[in-house]
CSV table of C-alpha atoms in Angstrom, one decimal:
chain,number,residue,atom,x,y,z
A,902,MET,CA,0.1,0.0,0.0
A,903,SER,CA,2.8,2.5,1.0
A,904,ASP,CA,4.5,1.6,-2.4
A,905,TYR,CA,1.5,2.6,-4.3
A,906,LEU,CA,1.2,5.8,-2.4
A,907,LYS,CA,4.8,6.6,-3.0
A,908,GLY,CA,4.3,6.0,-6.7
A,909,PHE,CA,1.2,8.1,-7.0
A,910,SER,CA,2.7,11.0,-4.8
A,911,MET,CA,5.6,11.5,-7.1
A,912,PRO,CA,3.9,12.6,-10.4
A,913,LEU,CA,1.4,14.6,-8.1
A,914,LYS,CA,4.4,16.4,-6.7
A,915,ILE,CA,5.7,17.2,-10.2
A,916,ILE,CA,2.3,18.3,-11.2
A,917,MET,CA,1.9,20.9,-8.4
A,918,VAL,CA,5.4,22.1,-9.0
A,919,VAL,CA,4.6,22.8,-12.7
A,920,VAL,CA,1.4,24.5,-11.8
A,921,ALA,CA,3.0,26.7,-9.2
A,922,GLY,CA,5.9,27.6,-11.8
A,923,LEU,CA,3.3,28.4,-14.4
A,924,ILE,CA,1.5,30.7,-11.8
A,925,ALA,CA,4.7,32.4,-10.8
A,926,VAL,CA,5.7,33.0,-14.5
A,927,MET,CA,2.3,34.5,-15.4
A,928,ILE,CA,2.4,36.8,-12.3
A,929,ILE,CA,5.9,38.1,-13.3
A,930,ILE,CA,4.7,38.6,-16.9
A,931,SER,CA,2.0,40.6,-15.7
A,932,ILE,CA,3.9,42.5,-13.2
A,933,VAL,CA,6.7,43.3,-16.0
A,934,SER,CA,4.2,44.4,-18.6
A,935,THR,CA,2.4,46.6,-16.4
A,936,ASN,CA,5.7,48.3,-15.4
A,937,ILE,CA,6.8,48.6,-19.0
A,938,GLY,CA,3.5,50.1,-20.0
A,939,GLY,CA,1.3,47.1,-20.7
A,940,VAL,CA,-0.3,45.8,-24.0
A,941,GLU,CA,0.7,48.9,-26.3
A,942,ASN,CA,4.4,48.3,-25.7
A,943,MET,CA,4.0,44.6,-26.1
A,944,ALA,CA,2.4,45.2,-29.4
A,945,ASN,CA,5.2,47.7,-30.5
A,946,ASN,CA,7.6,45.1,-29.6
A,947,THR,CA,6.0,42.4,-31.6
A,948,THR,CA,5.6,44.8,-34.7
A,949,GLN,CA,9.2,45.9,-34.4
A,950,GLY,CA,10.4,42.2,-34.4
A,951,GLY,CA,8.3,41.3,-37.3
A,952,PHE,CA,10.1,44.0,-39.4
A,953,ILE,CA,13.3,43.2,-38.3
């Protein structure tokens, strides 16, 4: 029984870490984009990148 629980808890931990990482990345991106000047600046960056 304990072996089964160990085998199940490992992927569960990985999933939790991945989800936590994604949430952290989303928070960081939102903070950075608001500091830079939001969506307009991001749109300008993508258009400049397209021309380059």
